[in-house]
Coordinates of C-alpha atoms and ligand atoms in Angstrom, one line a residue:
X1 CA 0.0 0.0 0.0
X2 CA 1.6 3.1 -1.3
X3 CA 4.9 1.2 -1.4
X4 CA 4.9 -0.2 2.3
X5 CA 5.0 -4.0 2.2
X6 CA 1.4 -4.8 4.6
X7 CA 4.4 -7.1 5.9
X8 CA 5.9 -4.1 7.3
X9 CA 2.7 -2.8 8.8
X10 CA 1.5 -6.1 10.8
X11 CA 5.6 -6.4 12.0
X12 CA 5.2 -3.1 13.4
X13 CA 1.7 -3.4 15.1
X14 CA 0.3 -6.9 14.4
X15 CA -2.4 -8.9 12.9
X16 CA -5.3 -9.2 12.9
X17 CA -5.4 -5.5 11.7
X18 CA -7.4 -3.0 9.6
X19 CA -5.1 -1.0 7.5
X20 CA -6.3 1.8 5.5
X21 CA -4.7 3.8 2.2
X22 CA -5.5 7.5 3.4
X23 CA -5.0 8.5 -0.2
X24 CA -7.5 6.6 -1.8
X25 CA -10.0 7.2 1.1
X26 CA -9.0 11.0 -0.1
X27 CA -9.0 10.0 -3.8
X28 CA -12.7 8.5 -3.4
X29 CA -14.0 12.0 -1.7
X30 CA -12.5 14.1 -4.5
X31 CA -14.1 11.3 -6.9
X32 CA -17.7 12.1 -5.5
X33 CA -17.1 15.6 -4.6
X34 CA -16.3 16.5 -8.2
X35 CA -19.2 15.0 -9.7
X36 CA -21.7 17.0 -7.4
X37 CA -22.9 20.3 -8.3
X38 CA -21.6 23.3 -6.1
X39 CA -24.8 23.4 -4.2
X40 CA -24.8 19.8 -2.7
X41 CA -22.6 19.5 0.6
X42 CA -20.9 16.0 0.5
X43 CA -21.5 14.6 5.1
X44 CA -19.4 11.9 6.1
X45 CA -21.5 9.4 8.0
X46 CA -19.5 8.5 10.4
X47 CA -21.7 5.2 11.8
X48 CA -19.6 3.4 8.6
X49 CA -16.3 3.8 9.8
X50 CA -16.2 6.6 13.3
X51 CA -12.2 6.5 13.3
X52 CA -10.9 10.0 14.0
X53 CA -7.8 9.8 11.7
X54 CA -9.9 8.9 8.9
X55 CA -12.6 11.5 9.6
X56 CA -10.1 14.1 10.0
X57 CA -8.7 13.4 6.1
X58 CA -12.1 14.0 5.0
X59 CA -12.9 17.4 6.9
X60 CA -9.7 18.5 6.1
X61 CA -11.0 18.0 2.2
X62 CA -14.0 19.9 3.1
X63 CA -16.6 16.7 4.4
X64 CA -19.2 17.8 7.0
X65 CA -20.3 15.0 9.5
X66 CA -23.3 13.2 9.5
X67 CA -23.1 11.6 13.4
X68 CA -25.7 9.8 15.8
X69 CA -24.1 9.7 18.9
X70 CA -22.3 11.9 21.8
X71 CA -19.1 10.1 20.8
X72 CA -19.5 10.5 17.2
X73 CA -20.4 14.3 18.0
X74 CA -16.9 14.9 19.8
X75 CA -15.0 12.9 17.1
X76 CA -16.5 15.7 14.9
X77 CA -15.7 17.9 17.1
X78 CA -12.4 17.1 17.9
X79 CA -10.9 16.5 15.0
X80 CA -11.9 20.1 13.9
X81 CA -14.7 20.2 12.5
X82 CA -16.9 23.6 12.6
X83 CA -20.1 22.8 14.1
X84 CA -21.7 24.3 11.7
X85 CA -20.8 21.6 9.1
X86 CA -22.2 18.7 12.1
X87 CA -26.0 16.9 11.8
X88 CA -26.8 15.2 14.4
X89 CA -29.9 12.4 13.6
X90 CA -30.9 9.2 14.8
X91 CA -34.3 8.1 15.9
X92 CA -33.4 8.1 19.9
X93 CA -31.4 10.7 21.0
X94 CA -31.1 11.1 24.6
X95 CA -31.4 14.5 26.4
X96 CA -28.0 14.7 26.8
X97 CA -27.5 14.2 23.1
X98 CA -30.3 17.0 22.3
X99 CA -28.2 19.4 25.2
X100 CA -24.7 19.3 23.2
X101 CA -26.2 19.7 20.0
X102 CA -27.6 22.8 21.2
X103 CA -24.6 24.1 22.7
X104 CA -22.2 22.8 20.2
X105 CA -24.0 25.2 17.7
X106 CA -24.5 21.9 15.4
X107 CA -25.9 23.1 11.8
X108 CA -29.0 21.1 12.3
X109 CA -30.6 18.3 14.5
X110 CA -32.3 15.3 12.5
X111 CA -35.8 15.5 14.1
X112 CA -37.0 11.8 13.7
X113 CA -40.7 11.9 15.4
X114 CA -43.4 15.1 16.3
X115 CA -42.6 14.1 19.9
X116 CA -38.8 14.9 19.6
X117 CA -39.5 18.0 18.0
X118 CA -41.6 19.4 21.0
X119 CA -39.0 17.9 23.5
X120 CA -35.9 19.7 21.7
X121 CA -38.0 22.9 20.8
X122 CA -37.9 22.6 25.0
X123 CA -34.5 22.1 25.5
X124 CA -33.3 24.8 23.3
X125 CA -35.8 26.8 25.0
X126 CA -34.4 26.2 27.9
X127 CA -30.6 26.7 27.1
X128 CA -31.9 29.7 25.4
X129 CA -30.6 28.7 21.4
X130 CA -32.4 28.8 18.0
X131 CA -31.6 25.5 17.2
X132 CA -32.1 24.8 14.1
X133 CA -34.0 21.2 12.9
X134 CA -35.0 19.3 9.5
X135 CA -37.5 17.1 9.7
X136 CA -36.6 13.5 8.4
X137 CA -39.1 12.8 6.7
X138 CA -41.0 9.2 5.9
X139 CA -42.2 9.3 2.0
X140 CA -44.9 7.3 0.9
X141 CA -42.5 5.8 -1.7
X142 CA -39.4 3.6 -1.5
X143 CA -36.2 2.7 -3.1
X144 CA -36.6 -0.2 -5.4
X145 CA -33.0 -1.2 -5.5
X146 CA -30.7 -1.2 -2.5
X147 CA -29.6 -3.0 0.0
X148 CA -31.6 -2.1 2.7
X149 CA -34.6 0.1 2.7
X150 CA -35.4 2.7 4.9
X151 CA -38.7 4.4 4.2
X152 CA -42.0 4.3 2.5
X153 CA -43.3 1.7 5.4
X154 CA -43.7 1.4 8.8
X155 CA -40.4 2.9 10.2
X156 CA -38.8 4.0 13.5
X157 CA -37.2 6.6 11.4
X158 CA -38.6 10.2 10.5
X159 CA -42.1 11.1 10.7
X160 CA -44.5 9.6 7.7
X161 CA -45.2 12.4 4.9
X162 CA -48.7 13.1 5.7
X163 CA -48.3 13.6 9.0
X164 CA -45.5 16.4 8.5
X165 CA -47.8 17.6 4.9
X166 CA -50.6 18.4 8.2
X167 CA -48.4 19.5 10.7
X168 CA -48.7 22.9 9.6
X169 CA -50.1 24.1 13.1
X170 CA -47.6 22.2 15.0
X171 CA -44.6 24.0 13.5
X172 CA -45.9 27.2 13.5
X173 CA -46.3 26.5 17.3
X174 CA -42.8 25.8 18.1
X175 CA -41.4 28.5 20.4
X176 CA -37.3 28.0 20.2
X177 CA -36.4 25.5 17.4
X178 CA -35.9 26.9 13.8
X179 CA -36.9 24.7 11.4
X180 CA -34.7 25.3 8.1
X181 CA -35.5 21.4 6.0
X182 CA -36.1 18.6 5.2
X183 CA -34.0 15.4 5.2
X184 CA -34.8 11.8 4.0
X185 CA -33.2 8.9 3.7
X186 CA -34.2 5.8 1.5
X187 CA -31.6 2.9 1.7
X188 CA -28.5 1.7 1.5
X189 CA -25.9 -0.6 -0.8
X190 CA -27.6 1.6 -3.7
X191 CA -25.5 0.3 -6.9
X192 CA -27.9 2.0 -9.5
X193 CA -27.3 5.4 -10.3
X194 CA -30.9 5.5 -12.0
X195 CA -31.9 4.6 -8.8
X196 CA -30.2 7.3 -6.6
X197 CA -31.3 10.1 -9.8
X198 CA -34.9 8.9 -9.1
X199 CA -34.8 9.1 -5.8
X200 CA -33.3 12.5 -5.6
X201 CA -35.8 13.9 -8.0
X202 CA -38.3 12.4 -5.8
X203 CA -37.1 14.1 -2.5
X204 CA -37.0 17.1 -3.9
X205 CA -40.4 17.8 -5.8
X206 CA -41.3 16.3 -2.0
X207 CA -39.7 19.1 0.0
X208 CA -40.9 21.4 -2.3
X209 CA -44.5 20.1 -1.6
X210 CA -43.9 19.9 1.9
X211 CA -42.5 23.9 2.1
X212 CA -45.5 25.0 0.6
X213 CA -48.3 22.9 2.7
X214 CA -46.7 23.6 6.0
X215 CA -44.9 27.2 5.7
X216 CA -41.4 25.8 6.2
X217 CA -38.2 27.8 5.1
X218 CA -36.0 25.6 3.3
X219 CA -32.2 26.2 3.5
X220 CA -31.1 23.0 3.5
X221 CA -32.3 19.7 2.7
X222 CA -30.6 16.8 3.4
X223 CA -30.9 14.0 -0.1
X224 CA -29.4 11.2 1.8
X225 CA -27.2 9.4 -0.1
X226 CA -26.5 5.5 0.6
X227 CA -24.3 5.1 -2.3
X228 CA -23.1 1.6 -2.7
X229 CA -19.5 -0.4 -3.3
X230 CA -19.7 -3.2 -5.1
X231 CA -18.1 -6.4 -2.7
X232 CA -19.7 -9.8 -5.3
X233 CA -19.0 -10.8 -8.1
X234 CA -21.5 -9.4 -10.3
X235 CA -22.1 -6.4 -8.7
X236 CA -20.7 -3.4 -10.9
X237 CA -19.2 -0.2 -9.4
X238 CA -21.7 2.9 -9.4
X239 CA -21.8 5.0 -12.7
X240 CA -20.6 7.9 -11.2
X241 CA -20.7 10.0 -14.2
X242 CA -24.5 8.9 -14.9
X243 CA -25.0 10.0 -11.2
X244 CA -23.1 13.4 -11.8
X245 CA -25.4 13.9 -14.9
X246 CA -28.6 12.9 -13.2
X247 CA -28.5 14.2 -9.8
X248 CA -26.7 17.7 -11.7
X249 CA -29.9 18.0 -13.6
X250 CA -32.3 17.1 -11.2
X251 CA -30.1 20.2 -8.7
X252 CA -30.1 22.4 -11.5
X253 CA -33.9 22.6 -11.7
X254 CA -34.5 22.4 -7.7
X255 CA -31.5 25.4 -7.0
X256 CA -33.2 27.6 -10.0
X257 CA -36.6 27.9 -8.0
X258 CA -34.8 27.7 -4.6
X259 CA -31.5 29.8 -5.4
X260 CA -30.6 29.6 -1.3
X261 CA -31.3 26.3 -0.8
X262 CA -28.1 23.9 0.4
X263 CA -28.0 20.7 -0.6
X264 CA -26.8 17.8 1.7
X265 CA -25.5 14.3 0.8
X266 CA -24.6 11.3 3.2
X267 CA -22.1 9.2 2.3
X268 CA -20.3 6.6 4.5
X269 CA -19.4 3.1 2.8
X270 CA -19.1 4.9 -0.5
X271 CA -16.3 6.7 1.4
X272 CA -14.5 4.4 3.4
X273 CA -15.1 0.8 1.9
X274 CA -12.8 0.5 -0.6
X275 CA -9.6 2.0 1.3
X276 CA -9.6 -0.6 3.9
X277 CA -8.2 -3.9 4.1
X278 CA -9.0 -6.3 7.2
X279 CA -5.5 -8.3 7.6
X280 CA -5.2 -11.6 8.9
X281 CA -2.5 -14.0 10.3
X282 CA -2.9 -17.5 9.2
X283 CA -2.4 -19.5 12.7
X284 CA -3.2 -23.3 11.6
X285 CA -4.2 -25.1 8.5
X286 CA -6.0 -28.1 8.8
X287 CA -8.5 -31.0 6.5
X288 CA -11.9 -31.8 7.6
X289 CA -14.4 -34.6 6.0
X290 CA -11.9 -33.5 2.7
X291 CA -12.1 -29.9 2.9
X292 CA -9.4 -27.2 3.4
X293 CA -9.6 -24.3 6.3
X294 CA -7.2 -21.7 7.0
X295 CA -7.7 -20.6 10.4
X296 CA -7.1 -16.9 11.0
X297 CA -6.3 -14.8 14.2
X298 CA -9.4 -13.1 13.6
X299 CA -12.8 -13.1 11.9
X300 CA -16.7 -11.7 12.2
X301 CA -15.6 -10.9 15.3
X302 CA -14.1 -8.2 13.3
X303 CA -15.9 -8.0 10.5
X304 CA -19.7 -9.7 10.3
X305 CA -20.1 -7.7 7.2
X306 CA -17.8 -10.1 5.4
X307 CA -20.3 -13.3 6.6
X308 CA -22.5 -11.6 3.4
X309 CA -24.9 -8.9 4.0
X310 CA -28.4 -9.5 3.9
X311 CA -28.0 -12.2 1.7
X312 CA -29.2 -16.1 2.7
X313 CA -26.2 -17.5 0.2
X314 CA -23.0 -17.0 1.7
X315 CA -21.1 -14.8 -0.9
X316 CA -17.3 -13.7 -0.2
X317 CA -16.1 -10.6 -0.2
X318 CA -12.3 -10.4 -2.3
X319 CA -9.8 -11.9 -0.3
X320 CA -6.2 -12.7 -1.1
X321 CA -3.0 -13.6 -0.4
X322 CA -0.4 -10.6 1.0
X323 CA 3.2 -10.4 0.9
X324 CA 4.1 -13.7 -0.8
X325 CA 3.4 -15.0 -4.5
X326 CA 2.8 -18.9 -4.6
X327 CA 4.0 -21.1 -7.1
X328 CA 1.1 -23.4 -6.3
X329 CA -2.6 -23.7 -8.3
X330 CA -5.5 -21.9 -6.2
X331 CA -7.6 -24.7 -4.4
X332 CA -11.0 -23.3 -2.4
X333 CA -10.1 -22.8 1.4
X334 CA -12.7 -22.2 4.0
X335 CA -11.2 -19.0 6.1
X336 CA -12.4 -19.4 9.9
X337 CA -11.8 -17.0 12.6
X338 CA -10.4 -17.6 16.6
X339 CA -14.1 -17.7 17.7
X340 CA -16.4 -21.0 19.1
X341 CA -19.1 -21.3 16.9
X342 CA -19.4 -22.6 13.0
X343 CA -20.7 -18.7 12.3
X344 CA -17.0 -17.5 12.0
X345 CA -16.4 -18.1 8.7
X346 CA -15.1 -14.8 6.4
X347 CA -14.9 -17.1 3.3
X348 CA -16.1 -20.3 2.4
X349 CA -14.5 -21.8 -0.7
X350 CA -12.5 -18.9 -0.8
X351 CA -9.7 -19.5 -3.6
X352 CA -6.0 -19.5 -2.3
X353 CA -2.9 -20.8 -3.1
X354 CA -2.5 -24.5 -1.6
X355 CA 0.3 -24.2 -0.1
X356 CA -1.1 -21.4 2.2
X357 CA 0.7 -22.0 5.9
X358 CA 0.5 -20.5 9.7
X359 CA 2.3 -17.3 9.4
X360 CA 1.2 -16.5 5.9
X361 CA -1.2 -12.8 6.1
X362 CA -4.4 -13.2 3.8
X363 CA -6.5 -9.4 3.1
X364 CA -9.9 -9.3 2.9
X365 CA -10.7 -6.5 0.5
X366 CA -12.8 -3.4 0.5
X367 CA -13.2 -3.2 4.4
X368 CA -13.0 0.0 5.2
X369 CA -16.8 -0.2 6.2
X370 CA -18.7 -1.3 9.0
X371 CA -16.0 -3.2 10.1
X372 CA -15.3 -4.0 14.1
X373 CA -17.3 -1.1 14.7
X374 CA -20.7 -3.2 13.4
X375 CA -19.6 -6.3 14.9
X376 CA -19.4 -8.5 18.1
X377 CA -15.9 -6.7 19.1
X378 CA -16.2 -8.3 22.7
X379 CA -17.5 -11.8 21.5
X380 CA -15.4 -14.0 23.2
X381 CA -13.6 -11.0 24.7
X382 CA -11.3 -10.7 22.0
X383 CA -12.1 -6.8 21.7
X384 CA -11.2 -4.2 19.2
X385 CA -8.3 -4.8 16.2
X386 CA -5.7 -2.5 15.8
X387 CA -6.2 0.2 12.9
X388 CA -3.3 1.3 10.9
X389 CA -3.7 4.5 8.6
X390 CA -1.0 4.7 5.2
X391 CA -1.1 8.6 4.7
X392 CA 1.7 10.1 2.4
X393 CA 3.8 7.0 2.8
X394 CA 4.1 6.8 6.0
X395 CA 2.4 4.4 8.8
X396 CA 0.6 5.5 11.7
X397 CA -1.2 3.7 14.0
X398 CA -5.0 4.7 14.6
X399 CA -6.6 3.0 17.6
X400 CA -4.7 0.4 19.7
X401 CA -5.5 -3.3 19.9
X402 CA -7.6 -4.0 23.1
X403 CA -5.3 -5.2 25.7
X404 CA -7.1 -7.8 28.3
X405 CA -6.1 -5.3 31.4
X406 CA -8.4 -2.5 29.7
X407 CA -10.9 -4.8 28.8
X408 CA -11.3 -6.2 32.6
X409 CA -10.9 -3.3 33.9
X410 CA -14.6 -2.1 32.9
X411 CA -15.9 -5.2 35.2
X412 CA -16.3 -5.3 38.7
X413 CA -15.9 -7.7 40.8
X414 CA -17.9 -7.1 44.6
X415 CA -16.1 -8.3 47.5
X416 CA -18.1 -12.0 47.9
X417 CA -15.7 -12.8 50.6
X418 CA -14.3 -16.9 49.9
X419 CA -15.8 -19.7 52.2
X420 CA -13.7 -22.8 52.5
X421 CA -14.4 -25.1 50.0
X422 CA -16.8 -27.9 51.2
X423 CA -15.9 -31.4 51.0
X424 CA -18.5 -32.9 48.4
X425 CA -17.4 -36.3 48.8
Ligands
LIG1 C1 -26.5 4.6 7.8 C2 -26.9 5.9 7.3 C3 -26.1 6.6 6.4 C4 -24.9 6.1 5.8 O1 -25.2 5.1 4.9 P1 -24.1 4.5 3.8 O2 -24.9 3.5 3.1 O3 -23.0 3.9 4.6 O4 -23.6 5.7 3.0 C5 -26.5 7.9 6.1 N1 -27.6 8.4 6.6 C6 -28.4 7.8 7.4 C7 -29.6 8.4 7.9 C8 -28.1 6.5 7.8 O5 -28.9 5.8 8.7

């Protein structure tokens, strides 16, 4: 990666590991950024990947943050990022949450439900702010292609079209918070640039609608985003320029009858996937009923993305050898992880070289995303991976490995005194 040999990086801080190419995390934003008109604001989620380092390359490049939690509000926040470029949404924020918005000065809260309008139009009231809120909204319609869908059914997330299209009285009540948008989000794993063009034409002739019913200013609203990487074979990247053409046209039209309006997009995998590797040490190699498994020093542990998401048929992500080329034909290995149950599997059939040993590192590809973060870190109290950052050819290490001592230290153990054994014989 950039010239370092991954050897170099796992002798210097270990395996397993996730190690990231900060220029091609930086590469990827320019990528998006330059096919989006001036008027659309490119957030980095950071739910996909909440590392500091990383976020900090992408403010530094101009990325607001899209965050959903007190500790993904101070990574913002710390690594420098004007609060005034921070949203803050998820469906159950806690008071707490609501209070450092508020005093942070974030551009806007996400207000997910009528009820959490009323009690942040309180709490600003009470801390003596304008906040200022978008409503997510809940369309009546839904994605057709992507991975996951968020809208256009029964959802904890935003409040359903009709209700906001007849909440005119309610908003003109509120006392503190300053509405200024909308904000909706449809899905995610989106591959189809068709789809996402559709989609934003949709939210917008909908916020439109929804300014005019209900009275609402609109400076900003949010498009969502949920741009896809492709990790199976036969998926195909995004079409960027057919998104750049589609999305351009459908802003062009939207930013002539609304010349102040902001746009926002949220981006995380699209981001952060593809600069990540997840890098494994091969401990033991063994044969069962006639088939080959590697076993590694980690696994969904890690990364329960890679066990194939949302699909029934297991499907690998790319995974390959590192460091060494092998002589020897490709034969399908089953690549298992350190923990106790037959779920651990990161590729099944994957195909690698057969003389693959202990010691040898195998990568699994395209990583960057919902990594350790989304999966059962403590499972077996293994805990969290080290993360290793490549930026301008250098190697610097991004969060520690957990150590046992810091993962023990968050239990208690009471004082239940110790009674002599008792003879049971
Ligand atoms: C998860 C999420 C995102 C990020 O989704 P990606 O598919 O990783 O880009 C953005 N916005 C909202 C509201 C989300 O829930």
């Amino acid at each position: 990666m950039q010239g370092i040999p991954i050897g170099d990086v796992v002798a210097e801080h270990g395996s397993p590991a996730f190690v990231y190419d900060g220029d091609a995390l930086v590469g990827q934003y320019r990528g998006l950024r330059e096919s989006l008109p001036e008027a659309v604001d490119v957030y980095y989620s950071l739910k996909a990947n909440p590392n500091i380092a990383l976020f900090a390359l992408l403010e530094r490049e101009g990325a607001g943050a899209e965050v959903s939690s007190l500790t993904e509000l101070r990574t913002a926040l710390r690594a420098g990022t004007d609060p005034g470029r921070i949203i803050f949404l998820g469906p159950g924020k806690s008071r707490a949450e609501l209070e450092a918005c508020c005093e942070a000065g974030v551009r806007a809260v996400v207000v997910e439900s009528l009820d959490e309008l009323a009690r942040l139009d309180g709490i600003s009231r009470e801390l003596g702010v304008r906040q200022p809120v978008m409503l997510r909204i809940n369309p009546d319609f839904q994605v057709k292609r992507s991975g996951l869908s968020m809208g256009g059914k029964a959802r904890q997330f935003g409040i359903d079209q009709d209700q906001v299209l007849g909440a005119r009285s309610v908003l003109a009540d509120l006392r503190a918070v300053r509405v200024i948008g909308v904000h909706a989000y449809m899905g995610t794993r989106i591959l189809d640039a068709d789809t996402v063009v559709d989609n934003t034409e949709r939210i917008l002739r909908l916020a439109e609608e929804i300014a005019e019913r209900t009275g609402i200013g609109l400076d900003v609203v949010d498009i969502g985003g949920g741009l896809g990487v492709p990790y199976f074979p036969k998926e195909s990247e995004l079409d960027l320029a057919a998104l750049s053409e589609g999305v351009g046209a459908a802003v062009e039209r939207f930013v002539d009858r609304h010349p102040g309006t902001r746009l926002i997009l949220e981006s995380g995998r699209y981001l952060v996937a593809e600069c990540g590797v997840y890098v494994l040490g091969v401990r033991y190699v063994k044969e069962s009923f006639g088939e080959r498994f590697a076993v590694a020093d980690g696994g969904t542990n890690h990364h329960m993305a890679a066990v194939g998401i949302g699909s029934i048929v297991k499907r690998n992500f790319p995974i390959g050898l590192i460091g060494r080329k092998s002589g020897e034909a490709e034969v399908p290995w089953h690549l298992t992880g350190p923990l106790c149950t037959p779920a651990d599997e990161l590729g099944k059939n994957v195909d690698l070289p057969a003389d693959l040993g202990p010691g040898d590192l195998v990568g699994v590809y395209r990583s960057g995303a919902y990594g350790p973060t989304a999966s059962p870190v403590h499972f077996l109290s293994h805990g969290y991976p080290a993360e290793v950052l490549i930026h301008n050819g250098q190697i610097h290490l991004i969060r520690m490995r957990d150590t046992p001592e810091e993962m023990l230290r968050r239990q208690l153990l009471p004082d239940f005194g110790r009674s002599e054994p008792t003879d049971q014989s």
